[in-house]
Short mmCIF file of C-alpha atoms in Angstrom, two decimals:
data_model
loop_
_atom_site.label_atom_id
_atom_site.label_comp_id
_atom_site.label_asym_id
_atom_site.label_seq_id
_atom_site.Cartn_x
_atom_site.Cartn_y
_atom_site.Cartn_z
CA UNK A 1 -19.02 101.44 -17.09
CA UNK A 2 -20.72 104.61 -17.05
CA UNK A 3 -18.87 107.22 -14.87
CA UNK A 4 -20.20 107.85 -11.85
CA UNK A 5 -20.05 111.83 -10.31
CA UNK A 6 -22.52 111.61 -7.55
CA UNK A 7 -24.19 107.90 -6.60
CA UNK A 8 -27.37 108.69 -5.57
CA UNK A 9 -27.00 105.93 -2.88
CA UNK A 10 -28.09 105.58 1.07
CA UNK A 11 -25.39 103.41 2.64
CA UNK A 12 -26.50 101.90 5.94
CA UNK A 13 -23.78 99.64 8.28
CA UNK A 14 -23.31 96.47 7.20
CA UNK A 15 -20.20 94.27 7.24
CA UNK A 16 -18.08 94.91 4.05
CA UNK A 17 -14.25 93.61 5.48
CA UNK A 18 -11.04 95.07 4.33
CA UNK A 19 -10.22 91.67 2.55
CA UNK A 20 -11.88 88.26 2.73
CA UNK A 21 -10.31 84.72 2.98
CA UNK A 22 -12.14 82.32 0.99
CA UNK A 23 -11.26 78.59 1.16
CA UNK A 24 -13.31 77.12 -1.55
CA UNK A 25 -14.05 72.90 -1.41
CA UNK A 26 -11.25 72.00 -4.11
CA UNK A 27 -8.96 73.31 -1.32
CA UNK A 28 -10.85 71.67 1.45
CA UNK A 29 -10.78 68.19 -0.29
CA UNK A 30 -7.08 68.80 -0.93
CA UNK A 31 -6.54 69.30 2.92
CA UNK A 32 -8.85 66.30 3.63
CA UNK A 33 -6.64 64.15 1.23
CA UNK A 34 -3.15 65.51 2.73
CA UNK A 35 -4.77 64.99 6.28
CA UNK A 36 -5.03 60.99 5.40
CA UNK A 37 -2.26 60.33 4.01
CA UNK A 38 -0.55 60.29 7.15
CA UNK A 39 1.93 63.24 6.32
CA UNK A 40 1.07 66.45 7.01
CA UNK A 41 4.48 69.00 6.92
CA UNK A 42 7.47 69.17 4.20
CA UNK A 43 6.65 66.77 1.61
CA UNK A 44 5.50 65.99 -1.95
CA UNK A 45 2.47 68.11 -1.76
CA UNK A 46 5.68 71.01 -1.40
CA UNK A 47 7.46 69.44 -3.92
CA UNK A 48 4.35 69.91 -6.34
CA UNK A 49 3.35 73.34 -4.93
CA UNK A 50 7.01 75.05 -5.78
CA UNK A 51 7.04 73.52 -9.17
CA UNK A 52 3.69 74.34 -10.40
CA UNK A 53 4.54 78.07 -8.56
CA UNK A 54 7.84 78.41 -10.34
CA UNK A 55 6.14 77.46 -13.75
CA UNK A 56 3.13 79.95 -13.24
CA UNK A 57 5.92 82.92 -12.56
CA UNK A 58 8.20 81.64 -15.13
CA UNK A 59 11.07 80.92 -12.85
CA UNK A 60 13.46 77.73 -12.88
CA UNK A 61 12.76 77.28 -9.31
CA UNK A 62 10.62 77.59 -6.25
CA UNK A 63 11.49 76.98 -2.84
CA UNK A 64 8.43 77.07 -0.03
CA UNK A 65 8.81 78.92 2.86
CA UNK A 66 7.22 79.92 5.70
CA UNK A 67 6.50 83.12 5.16
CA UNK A 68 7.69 86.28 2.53
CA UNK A 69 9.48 87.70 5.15
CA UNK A 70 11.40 84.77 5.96
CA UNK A 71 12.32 84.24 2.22
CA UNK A 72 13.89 87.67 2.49
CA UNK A 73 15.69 87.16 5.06
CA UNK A 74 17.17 83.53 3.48
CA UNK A 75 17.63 85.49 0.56
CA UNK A 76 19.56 88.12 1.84
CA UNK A 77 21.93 85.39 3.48
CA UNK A 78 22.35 83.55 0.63
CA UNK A 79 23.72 86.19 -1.01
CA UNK A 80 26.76 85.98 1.52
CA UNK A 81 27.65 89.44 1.95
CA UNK A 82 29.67 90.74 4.90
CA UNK A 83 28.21 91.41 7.81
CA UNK A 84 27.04 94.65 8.78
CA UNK A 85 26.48 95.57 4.44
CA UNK A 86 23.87 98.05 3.60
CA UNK A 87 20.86 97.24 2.24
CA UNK A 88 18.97 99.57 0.43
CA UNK A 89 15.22 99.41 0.64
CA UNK A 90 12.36 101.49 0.90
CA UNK A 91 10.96 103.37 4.20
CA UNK A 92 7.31 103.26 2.58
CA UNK A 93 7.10 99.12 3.25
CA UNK A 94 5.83 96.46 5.76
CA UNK A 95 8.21 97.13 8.47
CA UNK A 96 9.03 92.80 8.00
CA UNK A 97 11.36 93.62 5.53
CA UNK A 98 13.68 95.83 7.51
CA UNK A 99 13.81 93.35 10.33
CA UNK A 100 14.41 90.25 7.79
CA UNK A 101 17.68 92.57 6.86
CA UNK A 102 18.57 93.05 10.13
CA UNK A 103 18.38 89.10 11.06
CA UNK A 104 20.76 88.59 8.38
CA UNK A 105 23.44 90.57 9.91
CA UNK A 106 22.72 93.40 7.38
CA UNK A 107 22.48 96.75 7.68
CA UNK A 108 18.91 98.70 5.90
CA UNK A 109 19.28 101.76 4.46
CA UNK A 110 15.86 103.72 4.01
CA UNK A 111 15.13 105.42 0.85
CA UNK A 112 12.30 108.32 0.23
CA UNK A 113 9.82 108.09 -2.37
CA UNK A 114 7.78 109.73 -4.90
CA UNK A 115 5.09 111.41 -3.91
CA UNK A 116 3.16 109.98 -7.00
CA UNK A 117 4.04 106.59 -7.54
CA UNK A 118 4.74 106.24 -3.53
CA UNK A 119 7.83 104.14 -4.40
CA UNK A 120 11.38 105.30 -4.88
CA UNK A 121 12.20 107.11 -7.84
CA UNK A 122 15.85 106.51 -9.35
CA UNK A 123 16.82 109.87 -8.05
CA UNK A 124 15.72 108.65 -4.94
CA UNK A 125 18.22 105.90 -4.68
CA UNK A 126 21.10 107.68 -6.46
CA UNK A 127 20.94 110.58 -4.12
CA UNK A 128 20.72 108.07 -0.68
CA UNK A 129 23.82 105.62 -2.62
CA UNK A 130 25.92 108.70 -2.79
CA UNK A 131 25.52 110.17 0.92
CA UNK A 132 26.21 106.22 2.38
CA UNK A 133 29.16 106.13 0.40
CA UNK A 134 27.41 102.71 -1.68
CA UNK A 135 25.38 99.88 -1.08
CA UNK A 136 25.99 96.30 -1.61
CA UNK A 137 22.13 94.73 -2.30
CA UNK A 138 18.58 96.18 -2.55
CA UNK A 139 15.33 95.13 -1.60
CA UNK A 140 12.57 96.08 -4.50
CA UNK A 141 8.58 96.82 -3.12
CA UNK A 142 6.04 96.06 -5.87
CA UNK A 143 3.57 98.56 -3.66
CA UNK A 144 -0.23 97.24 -3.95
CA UNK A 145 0.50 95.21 -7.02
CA UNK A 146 2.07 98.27 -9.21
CA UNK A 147 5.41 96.90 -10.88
CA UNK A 148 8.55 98.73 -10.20
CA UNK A 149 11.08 98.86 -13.15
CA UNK A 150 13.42 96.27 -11.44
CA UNK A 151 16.40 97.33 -13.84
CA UNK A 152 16.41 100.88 -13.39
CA UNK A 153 16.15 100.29 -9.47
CA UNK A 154 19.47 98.11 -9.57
CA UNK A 155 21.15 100.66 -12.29
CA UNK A 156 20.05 103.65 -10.18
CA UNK A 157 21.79 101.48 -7.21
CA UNK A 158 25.02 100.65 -9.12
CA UNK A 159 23.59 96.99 -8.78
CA UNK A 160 23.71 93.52 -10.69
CA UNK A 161 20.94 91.40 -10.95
CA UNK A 162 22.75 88.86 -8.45
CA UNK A 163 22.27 92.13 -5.23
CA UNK A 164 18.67 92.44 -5.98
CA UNK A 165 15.55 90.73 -3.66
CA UNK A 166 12.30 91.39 -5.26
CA UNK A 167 9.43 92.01 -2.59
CA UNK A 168 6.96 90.79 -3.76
CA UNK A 169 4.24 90.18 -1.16
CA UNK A 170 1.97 92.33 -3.36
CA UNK A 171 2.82 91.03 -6.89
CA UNK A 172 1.70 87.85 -7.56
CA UNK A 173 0.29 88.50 -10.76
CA UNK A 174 2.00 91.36 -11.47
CA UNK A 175 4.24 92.10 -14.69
CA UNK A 176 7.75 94.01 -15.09
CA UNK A 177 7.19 95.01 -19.05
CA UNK A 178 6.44 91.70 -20.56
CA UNK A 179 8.22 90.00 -17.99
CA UNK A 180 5.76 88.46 -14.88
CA UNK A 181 7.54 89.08 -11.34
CA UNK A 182 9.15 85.92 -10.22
CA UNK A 183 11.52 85.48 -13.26
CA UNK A 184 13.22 88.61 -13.67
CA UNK A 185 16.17 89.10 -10.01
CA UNK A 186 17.99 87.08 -8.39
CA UNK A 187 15.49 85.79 -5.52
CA UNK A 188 11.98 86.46 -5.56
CA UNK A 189 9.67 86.27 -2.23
CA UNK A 190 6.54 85.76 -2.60
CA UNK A 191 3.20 85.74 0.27
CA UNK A 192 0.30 83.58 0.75
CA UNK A 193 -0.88 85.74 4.22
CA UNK A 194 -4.88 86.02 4.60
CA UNK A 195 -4.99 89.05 2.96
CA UNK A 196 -2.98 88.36 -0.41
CA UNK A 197 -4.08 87.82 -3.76
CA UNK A 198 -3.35 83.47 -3.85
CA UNK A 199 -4.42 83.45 0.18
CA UNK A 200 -3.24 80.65 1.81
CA UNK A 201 -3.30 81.87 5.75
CA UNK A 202 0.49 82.09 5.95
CA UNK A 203 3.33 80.94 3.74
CA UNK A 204 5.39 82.08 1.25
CA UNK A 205 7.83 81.34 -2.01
CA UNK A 206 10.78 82.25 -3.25
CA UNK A 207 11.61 81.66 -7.00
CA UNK A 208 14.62 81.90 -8.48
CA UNK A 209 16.66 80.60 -11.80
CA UNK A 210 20.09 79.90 -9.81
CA UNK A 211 19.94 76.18 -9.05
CA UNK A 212 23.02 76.56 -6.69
CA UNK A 213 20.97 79.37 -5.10
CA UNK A 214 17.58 77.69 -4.25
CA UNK A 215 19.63 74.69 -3.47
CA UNK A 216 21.33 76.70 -0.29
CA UNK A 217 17.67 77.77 0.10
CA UNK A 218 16.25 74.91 0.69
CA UNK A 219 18.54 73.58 3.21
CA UNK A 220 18.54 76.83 5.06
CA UNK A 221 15.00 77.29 5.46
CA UNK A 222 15.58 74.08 7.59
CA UNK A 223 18.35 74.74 10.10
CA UNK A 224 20.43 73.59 7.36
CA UNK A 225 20.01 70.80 7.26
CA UNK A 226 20.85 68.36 4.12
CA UNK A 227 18.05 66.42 3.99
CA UNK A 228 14.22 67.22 5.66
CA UNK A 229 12.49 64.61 7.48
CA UNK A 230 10.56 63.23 3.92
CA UNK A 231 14.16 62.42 2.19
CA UNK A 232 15.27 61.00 5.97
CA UNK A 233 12.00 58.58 6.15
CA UNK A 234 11.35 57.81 2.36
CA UNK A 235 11.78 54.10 2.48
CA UNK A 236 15.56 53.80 1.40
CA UNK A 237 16.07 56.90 2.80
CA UNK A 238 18.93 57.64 5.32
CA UNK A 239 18.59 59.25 8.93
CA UNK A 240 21.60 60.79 8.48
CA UNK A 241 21.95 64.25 7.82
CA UNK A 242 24.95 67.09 8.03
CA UNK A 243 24.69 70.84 8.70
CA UNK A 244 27.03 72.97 7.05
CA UNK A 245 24.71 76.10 7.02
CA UNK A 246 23.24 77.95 9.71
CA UNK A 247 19.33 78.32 8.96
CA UNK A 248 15.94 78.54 10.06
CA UNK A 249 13.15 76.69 10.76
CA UNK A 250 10.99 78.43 8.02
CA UNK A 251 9.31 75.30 6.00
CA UNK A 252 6.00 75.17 4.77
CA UNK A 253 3.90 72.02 5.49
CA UNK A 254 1.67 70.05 2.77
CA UNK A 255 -1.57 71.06 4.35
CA UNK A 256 -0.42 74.70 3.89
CA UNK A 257 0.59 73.57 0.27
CA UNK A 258 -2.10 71.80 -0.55
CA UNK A 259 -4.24 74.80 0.28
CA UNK A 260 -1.70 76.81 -2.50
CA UNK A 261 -2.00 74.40 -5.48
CA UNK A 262 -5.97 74.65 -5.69
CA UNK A 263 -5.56 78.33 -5.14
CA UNK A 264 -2.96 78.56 -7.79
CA UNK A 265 -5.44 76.58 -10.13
CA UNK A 266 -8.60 79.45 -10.19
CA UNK A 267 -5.78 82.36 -9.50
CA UNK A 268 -6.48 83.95 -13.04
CA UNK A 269 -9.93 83.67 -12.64
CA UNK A 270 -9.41 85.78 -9.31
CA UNK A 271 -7.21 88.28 -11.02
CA UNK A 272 -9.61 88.80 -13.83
CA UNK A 273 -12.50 89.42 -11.19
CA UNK A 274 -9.76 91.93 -9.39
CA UNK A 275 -9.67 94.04 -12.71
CA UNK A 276 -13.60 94.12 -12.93
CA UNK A 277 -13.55 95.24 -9.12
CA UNK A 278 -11.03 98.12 -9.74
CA UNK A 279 -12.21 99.38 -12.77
CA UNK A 280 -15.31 99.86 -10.49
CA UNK A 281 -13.83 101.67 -8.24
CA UNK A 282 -12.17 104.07 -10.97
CA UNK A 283 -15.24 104.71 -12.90
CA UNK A 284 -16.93 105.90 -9.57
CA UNK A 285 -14.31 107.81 -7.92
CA UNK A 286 -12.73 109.05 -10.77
CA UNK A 287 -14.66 112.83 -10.52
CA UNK A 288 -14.45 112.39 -6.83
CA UNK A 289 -13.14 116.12 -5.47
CA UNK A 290 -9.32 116.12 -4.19
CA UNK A 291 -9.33 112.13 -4.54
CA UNK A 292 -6.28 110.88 -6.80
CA UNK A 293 -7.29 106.86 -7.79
CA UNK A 294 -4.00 104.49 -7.60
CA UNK A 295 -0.99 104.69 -9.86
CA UNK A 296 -0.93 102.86 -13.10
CA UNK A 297 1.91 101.46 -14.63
CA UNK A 298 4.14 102.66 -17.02
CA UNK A 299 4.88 99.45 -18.73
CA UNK A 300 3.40 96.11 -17.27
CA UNK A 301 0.70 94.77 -15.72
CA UNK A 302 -0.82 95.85 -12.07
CA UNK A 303 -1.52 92.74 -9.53
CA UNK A 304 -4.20 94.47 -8.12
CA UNK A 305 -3.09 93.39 -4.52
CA UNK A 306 -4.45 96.95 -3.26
CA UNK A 307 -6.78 99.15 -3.88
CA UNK A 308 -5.34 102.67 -2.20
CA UNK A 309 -6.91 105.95 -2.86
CA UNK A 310 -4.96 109.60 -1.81
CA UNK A 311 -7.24 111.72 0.29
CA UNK A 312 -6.14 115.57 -0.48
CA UNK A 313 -6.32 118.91 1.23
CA UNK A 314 -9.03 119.67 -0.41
CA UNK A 315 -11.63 116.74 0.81
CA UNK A 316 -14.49 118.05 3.02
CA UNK A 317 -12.64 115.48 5.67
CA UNK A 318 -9.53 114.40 6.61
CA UNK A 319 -7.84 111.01 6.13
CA UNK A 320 -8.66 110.09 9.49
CA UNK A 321 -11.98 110.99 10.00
CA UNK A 322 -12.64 109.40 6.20
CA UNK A 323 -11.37 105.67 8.13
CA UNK A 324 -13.33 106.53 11.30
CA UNK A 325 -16.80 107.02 9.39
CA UNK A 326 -16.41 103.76 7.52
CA UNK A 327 -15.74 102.11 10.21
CA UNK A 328 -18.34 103.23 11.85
CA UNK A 329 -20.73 101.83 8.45
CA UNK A 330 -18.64 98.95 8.76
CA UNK A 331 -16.11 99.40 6.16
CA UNK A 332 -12.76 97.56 6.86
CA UNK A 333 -10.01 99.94 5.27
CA UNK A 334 -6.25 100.52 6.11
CA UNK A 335 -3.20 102.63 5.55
CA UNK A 336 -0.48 101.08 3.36
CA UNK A 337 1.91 101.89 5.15
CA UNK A 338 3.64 103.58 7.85
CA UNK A 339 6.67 104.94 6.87
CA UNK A 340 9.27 102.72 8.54
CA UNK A 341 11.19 106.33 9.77
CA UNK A 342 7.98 106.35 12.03
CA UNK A 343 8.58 103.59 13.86
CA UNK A 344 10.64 103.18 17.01
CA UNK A 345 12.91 100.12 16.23
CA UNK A 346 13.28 101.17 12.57
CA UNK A 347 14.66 104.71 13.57
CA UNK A 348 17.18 102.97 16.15
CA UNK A 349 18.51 100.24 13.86
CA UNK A 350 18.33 101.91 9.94
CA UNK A 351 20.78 103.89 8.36
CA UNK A 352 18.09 107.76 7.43
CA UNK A 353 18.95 109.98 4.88
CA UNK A 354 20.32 113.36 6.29
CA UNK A 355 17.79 115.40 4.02
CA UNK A 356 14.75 113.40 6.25
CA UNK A 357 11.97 111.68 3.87
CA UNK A 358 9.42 114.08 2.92
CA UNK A 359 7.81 112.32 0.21
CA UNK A 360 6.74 109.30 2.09
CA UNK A 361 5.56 111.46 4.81
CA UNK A 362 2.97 113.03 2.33
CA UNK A 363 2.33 109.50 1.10
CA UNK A 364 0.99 108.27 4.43
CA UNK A 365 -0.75 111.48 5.45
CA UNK A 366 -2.79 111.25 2.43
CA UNK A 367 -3.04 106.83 1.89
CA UNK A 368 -6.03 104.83 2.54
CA UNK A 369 -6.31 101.69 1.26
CA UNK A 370 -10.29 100.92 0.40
CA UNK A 371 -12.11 96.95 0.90
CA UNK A 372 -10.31 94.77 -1.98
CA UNK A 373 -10.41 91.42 -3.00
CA UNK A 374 -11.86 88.85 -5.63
CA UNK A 375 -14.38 88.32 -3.41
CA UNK A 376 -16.43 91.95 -3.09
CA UNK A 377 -19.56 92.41 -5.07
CA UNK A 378 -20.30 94.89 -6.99
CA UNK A 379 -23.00 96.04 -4.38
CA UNK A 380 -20.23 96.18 -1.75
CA UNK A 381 -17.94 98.83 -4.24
CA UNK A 382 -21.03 100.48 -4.78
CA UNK A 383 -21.62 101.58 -1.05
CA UNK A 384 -17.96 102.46 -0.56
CA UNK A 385 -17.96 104.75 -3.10
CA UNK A 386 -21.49 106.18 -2.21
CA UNK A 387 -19.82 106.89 1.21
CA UNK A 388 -16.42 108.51 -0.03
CA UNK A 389 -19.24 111.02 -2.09
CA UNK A 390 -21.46 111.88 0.89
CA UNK A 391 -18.20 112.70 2.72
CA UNK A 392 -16.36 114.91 0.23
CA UNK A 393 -19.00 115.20 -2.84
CA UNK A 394 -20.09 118.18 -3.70
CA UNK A 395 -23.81 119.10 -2.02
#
């Protein structure tokens, strides 16, 4: 694509959404089939949704659940830690994750991060491991799609494999080196909310290759239970059941999973069109004054969950004002994310870093996360970025 310096472009207000959820009819005939069957929650349509999953990602395993955060949080408790442990994670996150720690009798520990990448940097984590005196997991962010070097985290952490959750609400899709994200830690929780990449409306996954692992996570994801209702009522099946875990109610239901598998079926096609869509975006904001287009990786392959610009000093506008006059064209956007140090709950019930966290602070002053998703036409990039240059182009 030819780059862009200064589209030549009158945008008037339309609709263009932050993200759009598209069911298309392969998963509306899926639903219709589930709905006659005459079972609708945990059953075989699961059963085929976590296996097909777990193959896609490369994992041994997949285990459905009703949402990422509640496959962090059955994670975190399978891992079986004493409670009150620290949990190291990052303050520049959904604040979910902090409160899935927290339900698991765990203690989060917030770590700064790079004012570049906007994730923590191994100093980062050494520095905040030293002044807690050690931590005994961590909880990896795959920001917006952009692999995190999932080794170096748990090194820089003093870690094993067997302490790390990957977060990877952003990262389906997304690779660790040659290695796809789902295969690589311990536990691996995935999301299917509105907004993600393989949109389901809610949901989630966790993959893992411990058997014994995804074993205790699939009875704990149903009060513990040792067999769900579809063992229980299979004809030869059993009603009786122990409980020798304490759980949640956190399942995922075959319509939900029905929804998943013909998602998971065009999901490359969807990536590929996510690539086309931000390569758009690059070749037209590129030359954009005191604009900074996302980070790249390193080594591995960007999900493309997000699309998030930084907004400098230097733009004729500020950050706000930027979100307030597309929003006023009718341009969905958002900030990804408020530093969890920000918010009320987080500040009363995480263990800070005495030296404050002055990266992510610079992070969110400057983040704004533009329209993405497989579904945006070219037209609808096109206006976006005509905007951004009428705001802070040069006359």
């Amino acid at each position: 694509m030819t780059l862009h310096t200064a589209p030549r472009r009158t945008v008037h207000a339309r609709s263009i959404p932050f993200a759009r959820t598209v069911i298309g009819p392969e998963a509306r005939g899926a639903v219709a089939h589930v709905l006659e069957s005459g079972w609708v929650t945990t059953g075989q349509e699961v059963v085929a949704f976590e296996r097909e999953f777990a193959d896609y990602v490369g994992a041994s395993r997949g285990v459905a659940v009703s949402s990422c955060t509640a496959g962090i949080e059955l994670a975190l408790r399978g891992l079986g830690l004493p409670p009150g442990s620290r949990v190291l994670m990052t303050t520049n996150t959904f604040c979910g994750a902090a409160g899935a720690i927290a339900h698991a009798g765990l203690q989060p520990v917030l770590v700064d991060v790079d004012r570049w990448s906007a994730v923590p940097s191994e100093d980062h984590i050494r520095a905040v491991v030293r002044e807690v005196g050690g931590v005994s997991a961590m909880v990896v962010v795959h920001l917006g799609g952009n692999p995190v070097d999932v080794e170096a985290a748990a090194a820089a952490a003093g870690l094993g494999f067997d302490r790390v959750i990957e977060d990877a609400a952003h990262a389906l899709g997304t690779n660790v080196g040659s290695r796809r994200v789902g295969s690589i830690s311990r536990a691996t929780c995935f999301s299917f909310y509105a907004t993600k990449n393989l949109a389901i409306g809610e949901g989630g996954m966790v993959t893992t290759s411990d058997e014994e692992f995804a074993e205790t996570l699939v009875r704990t994801r149903l009060h513990g239970m040792s067999r769900d209702a579809w063992r229980r009522y299979q004809p030869g099946g059993t009603w009786r059941y122990d409980v020798a875990d304490d759980g949640l109610k956190a399942n995922l239901t075959d319509v939900q999973a029905a929804i998943g598998r013909a998602q998971l079926r065009c999901f490359d096609e969807h990536q590929a069109r996510r690539r086309e869509l931000a390569a758009r975006y690059d070749a037209q904001l590129a030359a954009l004054p005191a604009v900074s287009l996302p980070p790249r990786p390193v080594d591995g392959q960007h999900a493309w969950h997000l699309y998030a610009i930084r907004i400098h000093a230097g733009f004729r506008v500020s950050r706000d004002e930027v979100i307030e006059r597309l929003n006023a064209l009718g341009i969905g956007c958002s900030v990804h994310f408020i530093p969890l140090h920000r918010l009320t709950w987080h500040v009363n019930h995480c263990v800070l870093p005495s030296g404050g966290l002055p990266g992510a602070d610079e992070v969110f002053a400057e983040t704004l996360s533009l329209p993405f998703d497989q579904n945006l036409s070219d037209d609808d990039v096109d206006d976006v970025c005509a905007a951004l240059w009428q705001m802070g182009g040069t006359r």
